[in-house]
GROMACS .gro file of C-alpha atoms in nm:
model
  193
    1UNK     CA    1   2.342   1.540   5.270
    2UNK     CA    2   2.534   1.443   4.942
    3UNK     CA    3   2.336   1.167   4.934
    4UNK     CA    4   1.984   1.272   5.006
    5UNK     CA    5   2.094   1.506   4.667
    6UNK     CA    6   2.184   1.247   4.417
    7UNK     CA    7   1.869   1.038   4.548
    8UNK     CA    8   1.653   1.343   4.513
    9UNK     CA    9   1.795   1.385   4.125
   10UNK     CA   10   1.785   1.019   4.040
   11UNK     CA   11   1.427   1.026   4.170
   12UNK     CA   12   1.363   1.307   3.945
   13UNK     CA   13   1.466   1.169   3.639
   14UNK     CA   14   1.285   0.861   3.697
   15UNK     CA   15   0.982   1.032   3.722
   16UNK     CA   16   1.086   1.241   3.405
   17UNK     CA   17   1.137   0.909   3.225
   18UNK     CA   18   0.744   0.799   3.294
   19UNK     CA   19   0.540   1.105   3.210
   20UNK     CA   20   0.503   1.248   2.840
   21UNK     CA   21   0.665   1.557   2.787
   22UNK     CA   22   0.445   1.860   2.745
   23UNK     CA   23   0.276   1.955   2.450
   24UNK     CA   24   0.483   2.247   2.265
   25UNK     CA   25   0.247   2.559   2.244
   26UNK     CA   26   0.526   2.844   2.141
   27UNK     CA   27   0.313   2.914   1.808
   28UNK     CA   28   0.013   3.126   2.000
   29UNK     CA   29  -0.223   3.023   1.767
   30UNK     CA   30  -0.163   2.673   1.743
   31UNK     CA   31  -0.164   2.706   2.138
   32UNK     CA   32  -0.504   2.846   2.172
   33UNK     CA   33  -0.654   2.572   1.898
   34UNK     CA   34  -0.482   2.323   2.105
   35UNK     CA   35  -0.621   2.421   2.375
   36UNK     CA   36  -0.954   2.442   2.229
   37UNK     CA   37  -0.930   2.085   2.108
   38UNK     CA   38  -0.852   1.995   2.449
   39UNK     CA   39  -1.143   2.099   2.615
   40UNK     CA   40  -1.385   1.904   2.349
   41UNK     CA   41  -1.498   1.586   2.542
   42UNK     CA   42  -1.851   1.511   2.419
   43UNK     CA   43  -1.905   1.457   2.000
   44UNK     CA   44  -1.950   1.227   1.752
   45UNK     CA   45  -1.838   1.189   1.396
   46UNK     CA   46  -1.904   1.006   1.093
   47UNK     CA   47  -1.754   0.924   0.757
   48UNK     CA   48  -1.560   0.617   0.611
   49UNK     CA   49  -1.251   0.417   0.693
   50UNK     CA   50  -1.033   0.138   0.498
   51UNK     CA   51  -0.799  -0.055   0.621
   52UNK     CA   52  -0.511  -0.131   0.384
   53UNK     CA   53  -0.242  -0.376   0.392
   54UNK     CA   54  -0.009  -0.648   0.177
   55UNK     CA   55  -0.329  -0.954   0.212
   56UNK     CA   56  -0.624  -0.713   0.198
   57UNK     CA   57  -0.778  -0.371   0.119
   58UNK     CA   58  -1.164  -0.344   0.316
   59UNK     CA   59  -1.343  -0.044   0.353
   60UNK     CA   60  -1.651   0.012   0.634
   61UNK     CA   61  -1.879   0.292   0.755
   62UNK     CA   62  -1.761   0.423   1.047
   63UNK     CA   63  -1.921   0.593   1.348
   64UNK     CA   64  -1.744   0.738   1.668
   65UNK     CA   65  -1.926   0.892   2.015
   66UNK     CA   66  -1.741   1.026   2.260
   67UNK     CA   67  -1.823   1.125   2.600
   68UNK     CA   68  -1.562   1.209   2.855
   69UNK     CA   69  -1.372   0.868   2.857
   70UNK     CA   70  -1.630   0.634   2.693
   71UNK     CA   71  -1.617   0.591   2.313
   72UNK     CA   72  -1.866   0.413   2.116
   73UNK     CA   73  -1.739   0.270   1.785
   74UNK     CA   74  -1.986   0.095   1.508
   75UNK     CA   75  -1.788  -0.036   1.229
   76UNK     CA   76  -2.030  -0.122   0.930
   77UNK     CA   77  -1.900  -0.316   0.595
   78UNK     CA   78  -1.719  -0.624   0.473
   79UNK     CA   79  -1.462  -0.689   0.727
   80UNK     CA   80  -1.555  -1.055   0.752
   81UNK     CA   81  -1.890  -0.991   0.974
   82UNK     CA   82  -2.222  -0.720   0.919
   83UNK     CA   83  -2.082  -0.497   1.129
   84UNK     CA   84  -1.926  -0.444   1.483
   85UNK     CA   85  -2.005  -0.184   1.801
   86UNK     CA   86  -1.754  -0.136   2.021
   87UNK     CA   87  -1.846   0.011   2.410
   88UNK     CA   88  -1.506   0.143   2.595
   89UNK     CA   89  -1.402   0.296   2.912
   90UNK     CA   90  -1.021   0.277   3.008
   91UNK     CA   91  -1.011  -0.103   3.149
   92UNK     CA   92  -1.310  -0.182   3.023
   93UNK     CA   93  -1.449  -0.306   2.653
   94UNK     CA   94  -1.773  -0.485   2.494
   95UNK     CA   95  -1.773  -0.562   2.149
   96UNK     CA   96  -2.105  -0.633   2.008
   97UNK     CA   97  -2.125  -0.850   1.660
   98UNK     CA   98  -2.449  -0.935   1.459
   99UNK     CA   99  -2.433  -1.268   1.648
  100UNK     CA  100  -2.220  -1.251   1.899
  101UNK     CA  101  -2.077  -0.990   2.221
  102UNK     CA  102  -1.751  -1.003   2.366
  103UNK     CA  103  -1.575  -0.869   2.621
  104UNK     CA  104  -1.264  -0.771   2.752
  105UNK     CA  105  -1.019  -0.513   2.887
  106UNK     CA  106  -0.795  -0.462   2.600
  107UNK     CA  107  -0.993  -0.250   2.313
  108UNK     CA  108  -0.683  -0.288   2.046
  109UNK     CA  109  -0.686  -0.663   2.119
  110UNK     CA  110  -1.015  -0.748   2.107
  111UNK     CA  111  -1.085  -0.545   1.777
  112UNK     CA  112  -0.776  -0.735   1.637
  113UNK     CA  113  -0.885  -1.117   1.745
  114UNK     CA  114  -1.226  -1.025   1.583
  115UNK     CA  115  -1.129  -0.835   1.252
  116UNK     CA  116  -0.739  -0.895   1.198
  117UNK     CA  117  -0.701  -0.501   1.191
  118UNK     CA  118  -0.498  -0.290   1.457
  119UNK     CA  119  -0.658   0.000   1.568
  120UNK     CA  120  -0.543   0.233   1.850
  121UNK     CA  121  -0.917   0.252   1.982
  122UNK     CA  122  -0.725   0.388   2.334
  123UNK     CA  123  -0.544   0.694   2.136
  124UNK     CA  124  -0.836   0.767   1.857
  125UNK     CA  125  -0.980   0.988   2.053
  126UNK     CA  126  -0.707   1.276   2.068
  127UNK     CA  127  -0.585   1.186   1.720
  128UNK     CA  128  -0.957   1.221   1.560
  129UNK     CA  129  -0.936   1.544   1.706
  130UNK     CA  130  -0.594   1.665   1.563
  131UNK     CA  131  -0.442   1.634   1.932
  132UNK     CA  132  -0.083   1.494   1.897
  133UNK     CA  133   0.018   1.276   2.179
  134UNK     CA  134   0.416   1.320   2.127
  135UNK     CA  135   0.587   1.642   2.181
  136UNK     CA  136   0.745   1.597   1.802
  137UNK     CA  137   0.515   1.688   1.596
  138UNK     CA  138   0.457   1.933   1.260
  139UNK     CA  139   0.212   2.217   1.196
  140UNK     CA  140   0.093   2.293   0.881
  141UNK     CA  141   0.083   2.657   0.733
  142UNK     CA  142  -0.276   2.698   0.888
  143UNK     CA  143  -0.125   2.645   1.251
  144UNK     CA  144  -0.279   2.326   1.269
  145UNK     CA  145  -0.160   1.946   1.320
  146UNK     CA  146  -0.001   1.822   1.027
  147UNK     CA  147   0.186   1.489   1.140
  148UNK     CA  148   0.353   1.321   1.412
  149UNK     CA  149   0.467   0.963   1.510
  150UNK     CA  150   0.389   0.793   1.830
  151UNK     CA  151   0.664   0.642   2.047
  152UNK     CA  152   0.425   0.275   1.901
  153UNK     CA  153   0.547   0.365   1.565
  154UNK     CA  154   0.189   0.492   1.398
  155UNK     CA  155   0.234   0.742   1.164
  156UNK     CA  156  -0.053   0.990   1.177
  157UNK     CA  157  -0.105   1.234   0.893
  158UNK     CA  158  -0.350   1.522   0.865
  159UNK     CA  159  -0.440   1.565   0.463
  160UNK     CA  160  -0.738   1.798   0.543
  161UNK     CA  161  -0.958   2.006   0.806
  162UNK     CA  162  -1.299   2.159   0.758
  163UNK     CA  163  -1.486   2.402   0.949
  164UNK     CA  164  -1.767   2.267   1.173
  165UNK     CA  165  -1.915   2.511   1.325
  166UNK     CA  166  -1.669   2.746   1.510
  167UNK     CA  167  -1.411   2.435   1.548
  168UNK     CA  168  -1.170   2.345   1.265
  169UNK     CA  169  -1.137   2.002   1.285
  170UNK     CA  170  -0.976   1.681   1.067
  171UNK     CA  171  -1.166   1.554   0.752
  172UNK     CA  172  -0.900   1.360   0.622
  173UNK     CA  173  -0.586   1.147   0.794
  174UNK     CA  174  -0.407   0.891   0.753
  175UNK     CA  175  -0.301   0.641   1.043
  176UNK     CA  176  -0.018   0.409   0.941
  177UNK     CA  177   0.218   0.140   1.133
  178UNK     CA  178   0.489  -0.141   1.023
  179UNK     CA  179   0.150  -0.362   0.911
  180UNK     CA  180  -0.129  -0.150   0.861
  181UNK     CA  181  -0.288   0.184   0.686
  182UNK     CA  182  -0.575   0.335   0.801
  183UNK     CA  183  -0.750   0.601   0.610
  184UNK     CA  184  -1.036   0.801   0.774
  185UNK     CA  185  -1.294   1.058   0.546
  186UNK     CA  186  -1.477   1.204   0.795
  187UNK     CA  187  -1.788   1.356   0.644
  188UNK     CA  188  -1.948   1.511   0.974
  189UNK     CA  189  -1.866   1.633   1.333
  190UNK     CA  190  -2.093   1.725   1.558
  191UNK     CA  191  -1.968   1.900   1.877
  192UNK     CA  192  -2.201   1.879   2.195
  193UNK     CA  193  -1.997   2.085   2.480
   0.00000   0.00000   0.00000
């Protein structure tokens, strides 16, 4: 019986050790715009981005649909081609140039072999929104996501939300890793739930 008890805990922290601790919601408001946030699965948003590092500063057009679990990503500007539209379910990504389509499973990698930028197409989604993926995260005065870092070392940084429609969402972050810094103006949501 002893032993059925320490197998039973060691199977328990196992499992502890692969699933992402829960989202802290003490603050009731940030709870209930968390939550919020949560249930938005179909929109679209526009603005800029530019990628910064020590070789290179580019800037592009950016464009981002998302429905459920499928993004669609068009990149316009410099970045060595016209322009590039990404297409991606979990497991699953096309990658369409001006001359050129690829395809793949890994989103991050392909992006990267075609532009020499890393971007976290699989966790964009949630940190567009202002959803932190980590339980350590800071709020800002407004109850809303200020910052957090991933356990993949991005730094993600919230420098402004607007109000679009009845959701108060990001207009200005800042994604950055060892190599890279992303900055993201987003001039327009629009929310289709």
């Amino acid at each position: 019986m002893r032993h059925l008890a320490a197998l039973f805990i060691f199977v328990l922290s196992l499992s502890a050790c692969t699933s992402p601790p829960p989202i802290s919601t003490q603050n009731s408001e940030w709870g209930q715009h968390l939550s919020e946030l949560q249930q938005l699965d179909n929109w679209q948003l526009s603005g800029k981005i530019a990628f910064i590092s020590d070789q290179q500063r580019q800037a592009a057009n950016l464009f981002w649909q998302q429905n459920n679990d499928k993004s669609v990503l068009r990149i316009n500007g410099p970045l060595g081609m016209q322009g590039i539209e990404l297409h991606y379910q979990p497991g699953k990504v096309w990658v369409k140039t001006k001359d050129e389509e690829y395809q793949g499973s890994d989103a991050q990698l392909l992006v990267y072999r075609l532009t020499g930028w890393q971007v976290p197409v699989e966790q964009l989604p949630a940190w567009l929104l202002g959803i932190p993926t980590q339980n350590d995260y800071q709020l800002n005065a407004q109850n809303r996501l200020a910052s957090f870092t991933t356990a993949e070392q991005w730094q993600i940084d919230y420098l402004n939300y607007g109000q679009y429609d009845q959701h108060t969402l990001p207009r200005q972050l800042t994604l950055r890793s060892a190599d890279n810094l992303l900055k993201l103006n987003i001039h327009k949501w629009q929310i289709n739930d």
